[in-house]
Structures are given as C-alpha cells and as structure tokens.
Amino acid sequence: MLSRHLQDIHNKTGLFFLTDVVWNHVSICNREILSHPESYYNLYNTPNLIPAYLIDRSIHEFGNAQDNITDVQDLSSFEIKLRNHLLGTAQTLEKLYKIDLNKVLDVKKSTEASLCESQLNKKDINDLIKALWLVNYKEPEYAGDIDVGILRKFLEQRGVTSEPDQNSKISAAICHFNDVEVPAIVDQILHKVISAVMGTVKYRFLDEHGPKLSFGNVPIVDRYFHVSDITFTEELALDIYRKEDAQRIKTCNGWTAGESVSDMNSTMAYTNREVVIWGDSVKLRYGDRREDSPWLWDYMTKYTCDMASLFHGFRIDNCHNTPLHVGEELLRAARHVQPQLYIVAELFTGSEERDCEIINRMGINSCIRELSQSHSPRHLGELIYHYGESKPCGSFIHNIPHGDVVHQPGDENIPLGDQTCTEDNTPQLSLGSSRPHAMLMDQTHDNPCPFDQHPLPNVLALSGLMCAAKCSIGSNRGYDELVPHHIHVVEEERLYQGWSQSDDEDLKPAKKALIKLHQRLEDKGYYETFVDQAREDVVIVTRHHPDTCSKVLVVVATSWSEDSSLTRNYTVSLPGENVKVLLETEILSPQTLPKHTNNKDYITGLSGVKIDVRENPLSSKMVTVSKPDEGNLDIDLLLTPGCVIAVEVEPPQSSKTALQYFNSYILCPEKFDKDLDKVFSTLDLLDLNYVLYRCNEEERVDGCGGVYHIPHHGNLTYAGIVGFLQVLETVTKNNDTGHPLCRNLCEGWWMADYTVNRLKKKNLKLGFFLEEIFFAVEAVPNYTRPKVFYKIISSVYSACLRQIRKLIPTMKTSVGNSWFVEQLVLTSVQLVGKVGDTGIPVLLQDKESVASLAAGLPHFSHGFMRCWGRDTFIALPGLLIKTGRLDVARDLVVGFARTLRYGLIPNLLSERGHRPRYNCRDAVWWWCRSVKLLYKHQPSILQESVYRLFYKDDSPVSPQTPFVCTVFDVITEVLQRHAAGITFREENAGRELDEHLLDPGFNMTAGVDPETGFIRGGSRHNCGTWMDKVGSSSQAGNKGIPATPRDGSAIELVAMGYQTVSWMAELFESGIGTTSVVNMKTGSTHKTVSYREWSEMIKENFEDKFWCSGGYYGNANGYYRDTLGSESGGDEKLRPNQTFAMVIAPELFKPSHMSEALKTIGTNLAGLVGMSTLSPEDADYQPYYDTGNHGNDYRTAHGFNYHQGPEWVWCMGFYLRAKLRDFQHLKKDNPDCMSDDEIGQYFATVLAPHRAMIASDPYRGLTELTNKGGQHCPNSCPTQAWSSGCLLEFLVELELSDFSSGLSTGN
C-alpha cells in the first residue's frame, strides 16, 4: 500500500523520496532484536566494556545522593566528592587490568611465537609488555592472552636464553607493570572521566546557553548502559566469564565528534566517557563477518532491501559510527534492489580524509552539511566555498557532454601525466581528486534552532546562500515557518499546521523564489561558481556559464552585528553589459525577533514578519546600473539586513567575439589541429627541442633571458611549452584555478607574449602563427584565460607529438604505442639540442654547428659539463640509435673521434674540444661500442672522415692543417695504443685542472694484460671508470682520495675490449681493413697478436679469473668480481658493473654462473628504480648521498659515497637486459619454467616505479640516482641521459622478445 501511494505521488509530481536508514542501533523497545543477545553489545560478548559499566554505575549511584548545584562553588565541591567516590572504582579497575603472573608463566613456550618489527624494536621488555597489554586487554581473558612465547623470544634475541633467567626478567617486568603502569593507566582514565562528567554537569545545570535543568529531576549524566533484572557486583565483574547474565547489560548507542565507536573491541571512548549517548537505543553488534552474528545480518539486510524497494534514496543515520564493512555490505544488497539508489549521510569524523574513505567505500553520493551552524559571515562564506562550489570559474573541466577539456589520458591534449586505455584503446576518463559532494541545508533536524545563533534577517540570508550554491540543497520543516525553537524529533508530540500557499508572514514565498533561482541556474548551464567575501558582512556567489561567460551574481547581506542591521550601499564593478535583475527579496519588518506564543496543539512559527519578494522586476528598488566606460559596468546595490539580490550580466561584445573564435576554431580539431600540423611540418627535431624544452641555463647561455618566472610559484623547469604544461598538468587535474600560474594569466597575457617572442626570436613560423591566435582570443574574460591558454598550449604540444612521431621511427612501432616508451623517446628530444658554449668539436674544420647530447638537466646543461664522453656513449645507443636519430649519432661519434689522444677520448670537453681532459679509461670503449651498434644501421660510419685536432699526443690543436683519417682508423689506433701501453701525465696537471686530486692522480696509465688479454689500467690515486668520485673533505680526511678507483681490469672494460676486438676480427675476415694485428707489449718486448687471438685469449681467461663462488660477504652466493688486480683492494666487491658485461659480451659468461650471479644481484643490489652501487653487506655501504654533508665521517663527507650504495637508475637498464637473456636461457632449457606472460608481467612490475617517476618528475625524465629503496635524493640530477637511454634500449629489446605479450598496452 505504501509503495503504491509513493509511486502515485512520484508519477503526479516528479518527486523522489528519501528515508532514514538506521544500522548501528535499535530502540530499547525492539523486542525482536533484543531477544538475540549476540546481536547487541553487552558485557558478555564485549568484556572490555566492563570498566565502562563499573564507572557508569558508580557515577549513577553518586549522582542520586547529591544536593542541588546552583553555582560554581557547588560545582567545585561536587567535583571533589566525585573524585573521592570513584576511588573505590579505581581499585576494581586495577584488579581488572593487572596481569596474572602465575597464569602467564604457566603457559608453555610457544614454538610458533614470532616478533613483528614493532615488537622487535621495543626498548625493553617493560615496553613490550605494555604494548601487548594495550592490544589484548579487550579480550575475554586479559592476562592469559599475553603470549609468554613472544616475551621469551624477545629475551632470546637479547641474549637471555635460559628459562630461569627469562622467568626472572618476565616476573620483574610484570610486577613493574602491575605496580606502576596499571595505576597510571587507571589514573589517566579517571582524569578523563571526571573531566567529561564535570563538563556535562556544568552545561546541564549552570551554563548560560545550556538547558539549566532542575537538579534531582534528571540524572546528572546519561546512563551508558541499560540494565535488566541483575545486580552487577564487583565480584561478578571479576568473574564474568561464567556469568551469562552479563548479556542483560546492554550498551547504549551514541556518537563522537572525532573517533568512531564502530569498533567496540578497540575503542576506549565508553570507558573515558567520550560518547554523546542516546539513552533510548541499544548499539548493534555485527562482528567482523556475517558468521559472527548471522541473525542480525539477515534481519538488517531484509530491512535495508525493503526500504530500497520503497524509496529512491537513503539518508544514513550516524554514518561514521556505523561499521564500514556493514555499510558496504548492506548498500550492496540495497543497490541490487534499486541500482540508482541516492545515498546521503551525516559524517562528523572531523577528518576530511576519513570522510573520503567512508564515501568512497560505501558509495555515498552526498554528505549533509549545514549553514545554521556558521558563527560569522566569513565562516558562512567558507562553508559556501567548501561545499557549494562544484567547479570554479574558468574551470578546466567542463560537464561531461562538453568533452573538450576534460582529462582523457588517451587524448593527446592531456600530454604529460600517466595514461591508460581500455583493451580496445578507448580513452578512459581520468578524474582528479575533489572535495566530497554536499547536500547543503540551511538547517538539519538534529541541531539547535537557527534563532539560537542568528538574528532574524540571517534566516533569509542563509537560504539565499544555500540556493546560490552549486550542489544539492535541503531544509527542515519549521525553518520556512520561522519556528523559533528546536523541534525535538523524539519528545515533540504536537502536529505541524497545514501548508498555506498564501502565507506571506513567513519564509515560504521567498524560499520558493530562491529555489526557482537555484533551478534556473542549473537549467541554464551556470555550472561554475566563485565565492567572494566582498565585505565583512556581504557574500557574493557568482555563477558562470562556461561557454557564453554570462554570469549571475547572488549578493547576500548577512546580519550578525548591530552595524549590519543598517541599510548600506555596495558597488560591484565588472566587465559586461545588459544587466537583468532576476530576484530581490528582503525582510521589511521587524528586524528583531518578535515575541512568540506556543500553541498547545500545533507547531507554529513567528507572526508579523513581512518579507518582500520581487522576481524579474521591471524596475528595481535595490539595483542601479551605470557604465563608466565601454565594456565595463558599475552595479550599485542598496543592501538591507538579510536581503538577497540576483542579477544576470552578459559579457562585453569584444569578449563574445573572442569566445566565439575560441569555441569555433580552437576547440575544433578539424580546423585548429590541421593548421598546426601545416606549421609543424617545417620543424625538425632540433627545432622541437627548442619549442618544447630548454632549461634555464641553456636559455641564458644563448642569450634568451631564461625560463618564465611565475610570482609566488617560481621558475618553470623549461622555457618551452613543456615548462608550462608541467605545471598545468597538476593545475588541470585538480582544477586549481587559484594556482599562481592561473592568477598570473588572469592578470595579463604575459605567458603568451613570452612564448610568442621566444619563438619569433628563432624565426620559427610557429611563433608568428601563435601571435595571431593569442591576438584573436585576447579579449576573453580574464578568468577564462588559464583555460584558453591551456587549450592552445596543449594543442601545440599534441602537434609536436604528431611531428615527432613522423620523425622518430620508434614512436611509430608497436612499442611506440606504449606511453612509457614514448616518454623515454621524448627525452631524446629533450636532451639533444644546440647550445652555444658546448665543447663538441664541429665536423668540418669549425664550419658546421653540431647538436650535443646533454648528460642531464639542469646540472649538465652547458659548457664543459654538458658533454661527457662516457655519458654520451652510454646513452647514445638508446636515445639516438634506437630512436633512429642516426645523423646526430654519427655527428657525435665523429666529433669525439676528432679529439682522440693517447689512444683515449676525453671525458670532459671545453672550448670546442680544444682543451679536453683525458682522465677516464672507459669512455673510449663506450665510444667503440656505440660505433659497432651504429654500424648495423649505417655501415658508412667506418669510412666517415675524421679531422683530428691533435697530430700527436704532445702537439697543440692544429685546426688549420688537420690530420685526416677515418672512424675505422681511429678504432684501429685505439686497439694498438692499448696493446702497446699508454702512459702520460695530464696536461696542465695541478690545482687549476682539479683542485681536489692529489698529484699522483694526474699520472694516467692504460693497457692490456698480455697473459689474459684483459684491458687494464689506472691506480689507487685516480678513478678511470664511471665510478669517479674523488673526496673533497679535509675535515673528514678524504680529500684527494678516490672513493672507487677500480684500477686493474674493470669487468665492463674487459667485456667491451673483447666486443671490440672480436668485431674488428669479423670485419677483417669479411674483407674490411688492411690489418688484423697489434703489437702487444709483453714486459720489455712486443709480440704480434691478431684480433682473433686477442679475443680468444680474453674468452679463455674470463670465467676462471672473474667468477667468484662466494664467501667474501660470508655467504655462498656466486657472482662476478668487479675488478681484477686492483691495488686498492676492490676486486671482490659486489657491484652492478658485471651486468654491463653480461649484456655487452654474453658469450664470455657461463649461463649457469650468470643465472646465479643475477640472483645474487637481484637480492642484494636491485632497488626500486635503480641498482645499488655496492652490496649492503659491505663495510663501506652508505646508501644516502648528500654533497652538503660536512661531517667527520670519512665514508660520507662531501658525498664521498657517491658510488658506495646509492641506487643508480641507468644500471637498471643493463640489469633488466641481463635478466631478459637469463630468462631466454631458462626457457630454452626448460620451456615450462615460466610462461611468457609471467615474464612480461615481471618486467611490467619492475618498471611501474619508473613510469610513476617520469610521470611526476618536473623535468619529465628519469633521475640520475636515488637513495636507499628509491628514496628521493635532492642532489641527484632530475633527468639523466643514460637513465632514459639504457631503459629505452631494454624496452625495445623486450618488444622484440617473446615476452612482450605480458606487458599491458599502458606499459
């Protein structure tokens, strides 16, 4: 019958119906539920409530015997008596809380006992016992639940192994706990109890704003428990486990403003008297799962489903004190009955984070918020701002039907953040976090009457602001009738009067007009909101139309003080034309609250209140409009207390024209994107480097003035459009129109001017094109500029991507469909550019400029620090060869070949290569490797002409009459020079060259071990490989000392030497080259050795010399030595360099040994995003890098531990490539060991943190290194070439393997 009645009303009126659902308590009169004691909380099933009951009973007994309280002196006397009375209860609590020592020691040692980390870290056994008690006191058997096995295990780990000794320490600790800790715990409880009781008593009987109850007619405090037919004694409390009568003592329900009391097994809120009790209810007990209370679960599920079949929505009563898993399960059942169920709830957790957890897990649509509880005009404005502003003015996110600016990660217009697609590549809508949606009410039923806190005019003002908000709204019966007292939902027995449509002596006509305004704003598309505290007592809510930029201003004059009771003027100045007054409403009389007489039969409101309502008036009493100049308006308002004025304003004609251009052209991909593509077709990758990137230092070196500075934010990371988009990505995701970038745009088009002028300076056609675009949209309303700028710039970025995909083949392959791979490819564009002061030698006798590959940004952006020989050729295969940028790769190979000297290429360049520094032994081998890899794609590289800068080792630069050879000749020379032995002292050695290095460190050696063929060199005084840190702290004693010399034969140099001579042998055998031998120094003589003999010599000796079967670190796990023959003693240190060798020359490795070594490396060195540079078991391991460390620790001062534990990202690429080879070997020997998908998923999991890093990094790259476990290292270079290059090499190789199917399309 009810169902038919509700449906009939719905069909006739369109009304929807909500009902309260109550899940966490029932009435004390509900005999059906109360006949199932397991369904409600009582002292039998929740014995940790026994202390709360004893306190509650004691307070009740005390209160019944007290005299009246009439003043503060009585209150003080009452407190003293109460404290004394509770002393007896305190003694009982102590008996309850004390641990039974005999019971603990009688329990046999638990063989399963284990310590969690928090227990293991306790200071001593006293702390551990207290922690165990805090967890276990709530269980039915307090003392017996302290596991003696845990105590014994704890003592064993501290050297106490005999049982008698353990018993002695356990006994002493428990005695300490019982004698010291328990009294302190009880004293703390009683302090809280007395404080809570006194607060309640003072409010009830003395406070000016309290009810001032008559003492003796009501209890001093509410009872927390219902007691049925039982006298609960202290003896019963201490022996409760045999007395099922305790289930008759029922726990009342209540609420707390902060801590939830949904988990009664852990809360102390009842014991501490922190619950606001509802004395007519009993709290329900669901347990952790349905099996704990099956009857209750079935009963409440049926109740909930019945309500869902009748009503369109629920209001969840006391939601935050309802167990979360209960709410989830019951709502799941309800939605099965009514899928479109609308859920609103009260949430008073005091934490927005906790609110969001409840909202997200239960699927709550709206949270109830109330304006009547505001305490000032500013607080009222804040409530409207927090809960009534769905989208800010100028929002980056339109409503879903207008999908042009929403976050669609598959869409190119959202360029930088991590992106996902469905299986059919349909873009998924990615929403940023937002404040929970509100149902904003002028008054709710639970709280005091508005007139208790507000003057009469504010009642109208509150409704006006509520109806101006962009959210659900609601009210409580009695508010519009101006009922001047609280209507108690339980105790009120009178009826409401009938609803009169003609009654103009209350708020109903005004509320009706305001609700019509609220509906109009929604129907007409005024979706964006701005809340302005225009004056202390004036709040203006502006509702904007996102497409037309028309606006409606709702001006509300609040009334809190005597001054605000006066009529006053206020002027609103803004751009616009054609103002229309939509509504004026004000209280004509009286301004103060009239006397009210209660009706004994009906609930009645105030009489004699006159409220004027004028909708769409032809002439306004309160609004006057003037035009100080073209396109601007002054709206003069005559404000009376509590009045509400709504005016509609159209934008100026110039703004309309600019908006029409934006909507019809910029937002039309068929037009704007097509024209952009024409402009971009003329740009190459170096142009795109300039358009997209360029850090501050790169810009300044070329005289461009630096990156854009945003006031109150700082410098952008890049001068190009990625610099803007990097900030805009966060701004748009959070729809943060108040960000300093948005404020800067609202104040002026300076960002647009900066971008246009910068592009025009390089005479790029794009600059002139954008100049026309920004001119056309210049007149859009200022608050829309951020959205307009973002749309234009993001479209330009998308056009950049389309052009890059045309120019870089990798972006067009199947692997190029991966967002992560695309981001790595973009670092090639990011890091390769032309910078004026770079040290790269030009190709043809200083006649042609050469692009350079920055080692990283911004640390290595210009000058001699930009181009490192080692870094360049470690990164080059991934960033240039795998991306098809063979021309740049060739230029760098040939450019560095020009600088060959001593058989080495330099690590550092300056003055276009004229003053290079040859202080590394490995750069030339990385160069040789790059030549070999480039040769596969461009065989002509070997015949490229090299105009050498140095005719001889000791000759000056000779650019006028250079010695000319080929790249092939350079490789031949490298091999011969090493075979013959290299010895020299660095040119200009001394403090000017290196202020830290000691004098012997300038003496350089390199060569070949004639017995093994291994490349070797260096000394303990210098660093010749990538681990090149030299100490600089005199205070700590490491100045001038290499931290990681790696002298002797470094494993990766041996592998690269083998790779190079093997390749040269193959070339000779295929008819390339005129010689295949070197004269190798053997002591005081030389012998002729062919390339093939040399390579075989290395291969025959490698496993025997480098394999280490374990033992160095006290374990049996095998790995490969890091060096051989090091005079600094680092041969057997476990480092990641062996993985380079595994990838470069896998044929040197025995597969079973390589597999074992990779397990050792994975266990000891693999970090979150990088590889630890030293085993954590090593005495020198220090994983936190800090160049600002000025302490006395030799190992870490001034960042001496650069390569002694910090985790380097580029090493991860080689490790994963070695793992890929290992998986391929394993699959070959045992095809069923792992599926291809499982292997692919393994790699996807490993790469997930790298995806997250590149998505969030301000420079849009992979960092140089991290501290332990992937922790951020402030001293690390944010985007490093070899970090991206080495991972890109791996991903392209993985794509060609059988395991790529295990990677999702987003990886």
Short mmCIF file of N, CA and C in Angstrom, two decimals, residues 646-725:
data_model
loop_
_atom_site.label_atom_id
_atom_site.label_comp_id
_atom_site.label_asym_id
_atom_site.label_seq_id
_atom_site.Cartn_x
_atom_site.Cartn_y
_atom_site.Cartn_z
N ALA A 646 19.77 38.93 -6.92
CA ALA A 646 20.37 38.15 -8.00
C ALA A 646 20.27 38.93 -9.30
N VAL A 647 21.41 39.18 -9.96
CA VAL A 647 21.43 39.89 -11.24
C VAL A 647 22.20 39.06 -12.26
N GLU A 648 21.74 39.12 -13.51
CA GLU A 648 22.38 38.40 -14.61
C GLU A 648 23.12 39.41 -15.48
N VAL A 649 24.38 39.09 -15.83
CA VAL A 649 25.22 40.02 -16.58
C VAL A 649 25.81 39.30 -17.80
N GLU A 650 25.68 39.94 -18.96
CA GLU A 650 26.30 39.39 -20.17
C GLU A 650 27.69 39.99 -20.33
N PRO A 651 28.64 39.24 -20.95
CA PRO A 651 29.99 39.79 -21.16
C PRO A 651 29.98 40.85 -22.26
N PRO A 652 31.03 41.69 -22.34
CA PRO A 652 31.11 42.70 -23.41
C PRO A 652 31.17 42.05 -24.78
N GLN A 653 30.88 42.82 -25.81
CA GLN A 653 30.88 42.30 -27.17
C GLN A 653 32.25 41.79 -27.58
N SER A 654 33.31 42.46 -27.15
CA SER A 654 34.66 42.00 -27.50
C SER A 654 34.94 40.62 -26.94
N SER A 655 34.45 40.37 -25.72
CA SER A 655 34.63 39.06 -25.13
C SER A 655 33.81 38.02 -25.86
N LYS A 656 32.59 38.39 -26.28
CA LYS A 656 31.77 37.45 -27.03
C LYS A 656 32.45 37.04 -28.32
N THR A 657 33.07 38.02 -29.02
CA THR A 657 33.75 37.72 -30.28
C THR A 657 34.93 36.79 -30.04
N ALA A 658 35.72 37.07 -28.99
CA ALA A 658 36.87 36.22 -28.69
C ALA A 658 36.43 34.81 -28.29
N LEU A 659 35.34 34.71 -27.53
CA LEU A 659 34.84 33.40 -27.12
C LEU A 659 34.31 32.62 -28.31
N GLN A 660 33.65 33.34 -29.23
CA GLN A 660 33.14 32.66 -30.42
C GLN A 660 34.29 32.10 -31.24
N TYR A 661 35.40 32.82 -31.33
CA TYR A 661 36.59 32.35 -32.05
C TYR A 661 37.17 31.12 -31.35
N PHE A 662 37.25 31.20 -30.02
CA PHE A 662 37.79 30.08 -29.26
C PHE A 662 36.94 28.82 -29.43
N ASN A 663 35.63 28.98 -29.31
CA ASN A 663 34.73 27.82 -29.39
C ASN A 663 34.65 27.24 -30.80
N SER A 664 34.70 28.09 -31.82
CA SER A 664 34.50 27.60 -33.18
C SER A 664 35.80 27.20 -33.88
N TYR A 665 36.95 27.69 -33.38
CA TYR A 665 38.22 27.39 -34.07
C TYR A 665 39.17 26.60 -33.17
N ILE A 666 39.50 27.15 -32.01
CA ILE A 666 40.47 26.47 -31.15
C ILE A 666 39.94 25.12 -30.69
N LEU A 667 38.64 25.06 -30.39
CA LEU A 667 38.05 23.81 -29.91
C LEU A 667 37.61 22.90 -31.05
N CYS A 668 37.97 23.24 -32.26
CA CYS A 668 37.59 22.43 -33.42
C CYS A 668 38.85 21.78 -33.99
N PRO A 669 39.12 20.51 -33.66
CA PRO A 669 40.35 19.86 -34.14
C PRO A 669 40.48 19.84 -35.65
N GLU A 670 39.36 19.75 -36.34
CA GLU A 670 39.43 19.70 -37.81
C GLU A 670 40.03 20.98 -38.39
N LYS A 671 39.91 22.08 -37.67
CA LYS A 671 40.45 23.35 -38.15
C LYS A 671 41.81 23.65 -37.51
N PHE A 672 41.80 23.78 -36.19
CA PHE A 672 43.00 24.24 -35.49
C PHE A 672 44.14 23.24 -35.62
N ASP A 673 43.88 21.97 -35.36
CA ASP A 673 44.94 20.96 -35.44
C ASP A 673 45.49 20.84 -36.85
N LYS A 674 44.62 20.97 -37.83
CA LYS A 674 45.07 20.88 -39.22
C LYS A 674 46.04 22.00 -39.55
N ASP A 675 45.72 23.22 -39.10
CA ASP A 675 46.61 24.36 -39.35
C ASP A 675 47.92 24.21 -38.57
N LEU A 676 47.83 23.68 -37.34
CA LEU A 676 49.05 23.45 -36.57
C LEU A 676 49.96 22.46 -37.28
N ASP A 677 49.40 21.41 -37.81
CA ASP A 677 50.21 20.39 -38.49
C ASP A 677 50.95 20.98 -39.69
N LYS A 678 50.31 21.92 -40.39
CA LYS A 678 51.00 22.57 -41.51
C LYS A 678 52.21 23.35 -41.02
N VAL A 679 52.03 24.06 -39.89
CA VAL A 679 53.14 24.83 -39.32
C VAL A 679 54.26 23.91 -38.88
N PHE A 680 53.92 22.82 -38.24
CA PHE A 680 54.92 21.92 -37.69
C PHE A 680 55.63 21.09 -38.75
N SER A 681 55.06 20.98 -39.91
CA SER A 681 55.71 20.19 -40.97
C SER A 681 57.05 20.77 -41.36
N THR A 682 57.30 22.03 -41.02
CA THR A 682 58.57 22.68 -41.36
C THR A 682 59.62 22.53 -40.27
N LEU A 683 59.28 21.92 -39.13
CA LEU A 683 60.18 21.86 -37.98
C LEU A 683 60.88 20.51 -37.91
N ASP A 684 62.18 20.53 -37.59
CA ASP A 684 62.91 19.29 -37.35
C ASP A 684 63.03 19.06 -35.85
N LEU A 685 63.73 17.99 -35.46
CA LEU A 685 63.80 17.62 -34.06
C LEU A 685 64.56 18.64 -33.21
N LEU A 686 65.53 19.30 -33.80
CA LEU A 686 66.24 20.32 -33.04
C LEU A 686 65.35 21.54 -32.82
N ASP A 687 64.50 21.87 -33.80
CA ASP A 687 63.52 22.93 -33.60
C ASP A 687 62.56 22.55 -32.47
N LEU A 688 62.16 21.28 -32.47
CA LEU A 688 61.21 20.82 -31.47
C LEU A 688 61.83 20.80 -30.07
N ASN A 689 63.14 20.56 -30.00
CA ASN A 689 63.84 20.69 -28.71
C ASN A 689 63.67 22.11 -28.19
N TYR A 690 63.77 23.09 -29.06
CA TYR A 690 63.64 24.49 -28.67
C TYR A 690 62.19 24.82 -28.32
N VAL A 691 61.24 24.31 -29.09
CA VAL A 691 59.82 24.59 -28.85
C VAL A 691 59.37 23.98 -27.53
N LEU A 692 59.81 22.76 -27.22
CA LEU A 692 59.29 22.02 -26.08
C LEU A 692 60.06 22.26 -24.79
N TYR A 693 61.38 22.32 -24.87
CA TYR A 693 62.20 22.19 -23.66
C TYR A 693 63.12 23.40 -23.48
N ARG A 694 64.35 23.16 -23.17
CA ARG A 694 65.41 24.13 -22.87
C ARG A 694 65.27 24.68 -21.44
N CYS A 695 66.17 24.21 -20.59
CA CYS A 695 66.16 24.65 -19.19
C CYS A 695 66.74 26.06 -19.07
N ASN A 696 66.72 26.60 -17.88
CA ASN A 696 67.10 27.98 -17.64
C ASN A 696 68.53 28.26 -18.11
N GLU A 697 69.45 27.36 -17.77
CA GLU A 697 70.85 27.57 -18.12
C GLU A 697 71.07 27.52 -19.63
N GLU A 698 70.39 26.63 -20.33
CA GLU A 698 70.51 26.57 -21.79
C GLU A 698 70.05 27.88 -22.43
N GLU A 699 68.94 28.40 -21.90
CA GLU A 699 68.41 29.65 -22.44
C GLU A 699 69.38 30.81 -22.22
N ARG A 700 69.91 30.91 -21.01
CA ARG A 700 70.76 32.05 -20.68
C ARG A 700 72.06 32.03 -21.46
N VAL A 701 72.61 30.83 -21.67
CA VAL A 701 73.86 30.73 -22.43
C VAL A 701 73.68 31.28 -23.84
N ASP A 702 72.49 31.05 -24.41
CA ASP A 702 72.23 31.53 -25.76
C ASP A 702 71.60 32.91 -25.79
N GLY A 703 71.62 33.60 -24.64
CA GLY A 703 71.14 34.98 -24.59
C GLY A 703 69.65 35.14 -24.70
N CYS A 704 68.89 34.12 -24.26
CA CYS A 704 67.43 34.17 -24.40
C CYS A 704 66.72 34.62 -23.14
N GLY A 705 67.45 34.92 -22.09
CA GLY A 705 66.82 35.52 -20.92
C GLY A 705 66.34 34.57 -19.86
N GLY A 706 66.37 33.29 -20.10
CA GLY A 706 65.96 32.36 -19.06
C GLY A 706 64.51 31.91 -19.18
N VAL A 707 64.11 31.05 -18.27
CA VAL A 707 62.76 30.50 -18.27
C VAL A 707 61.79 31.51 -17.68
N TYR A 708 60.51 31.24 -17.84
CA TYR A 708 59.47 32.13 -17.33
C TYR A 708 59.38 32.00 -15.81
N HIS A 709 59.22 33.12 -15.14
CA HIS A 709 59.08 33.13 -13.68
C HIS A 709 57.64 33.47 -13.33
N ILE A 710 57.02 32.62 -12.51
CA ILE A 710 55.65 32.86 -12.04
C ILE A 710 55.73 33.39 -10.61
N PRO A 711 55.25 34.58 -10.35
CA PRO A 711 55.26 35.10 -8.98
C PRO A 711 54.54 34.15 -8.02
N HIS A 712 55.13 33.99 -6.83
CA HIS A 712 54.59 33.12 -5.78
C HIS A 712 54.63 31.63 -6.14
N HIS A 713 55.31 31.31 -7.21
CA HIS A 713 55.50 29.91 -7.60
C HIS A 713 56.97 29.61 -7.87
N GLY A 714 57.58 30.45 -8.71
CA GLY A 714 58.99 30.26 -9.02
C GLY A 714 59.21 30.06 -10.50
N ASN A 715 60.45 29.70 -10.84
CA ASN A 715 60.80 29.47 -12.24
C ASN A 715 60.19 28.18 -12.76
N LEU A 716 59.82 28.19 -14.03
CA LEU A 716 59.41 26.95 -14.68
C LEU A 716 60.64 26.09 -14.94
N THR A 717 60.44 24.81 -15.14
CA THR A 717 61.57 23.93 -15.42
C THR A 717 62.14 24.17 -16.80
N TYR A 718 61.26 24.47 -17.76
CA TYR A 718 61.70 24.67 -19.15
C TYR A 718 61.12 25.97 -19.69
N ALA A 719 61.86 26.55 -20.62
CA ALA A 719 61.36 27.74 -21.31
C ALA A 719 60.32 27.37 -22.35
N GLY A 720 60.41 26.15 -22.90
CA GLY A 720 59.45 25.68 -23.90
C GLY A 720 58.11 25.34 -23.28
N ILE A 721 57.20 24.88 -24.12
CA ILE A 721 55.82 24.71 -23.65
C ILE A 721 55.69 23.60 -22.62
N VAL A 722 56.63 22.65 -22.57
CA VAL A 722 56.56 21.63 -21.53
C VAL A 722 56.70 22.25 -20.15
N GLY A 723 57.43 23.34 -20.05
CA GLY A 723 57.55 24.03 -18.78
C GLY A 723 56.21 24.50 -18.26
N PHE A 724 55.38 25.05 -19.16
CA PHE A 724 54.04 25.48 -18.76
C PHE A 724 53.15 24.27 -18.49
N LEU A 725 53.21 23.28 -19.37
CA LEU A 725 52.32 22.13 -19.23
C LEU A 725 52.65 21.30 -18.00
#
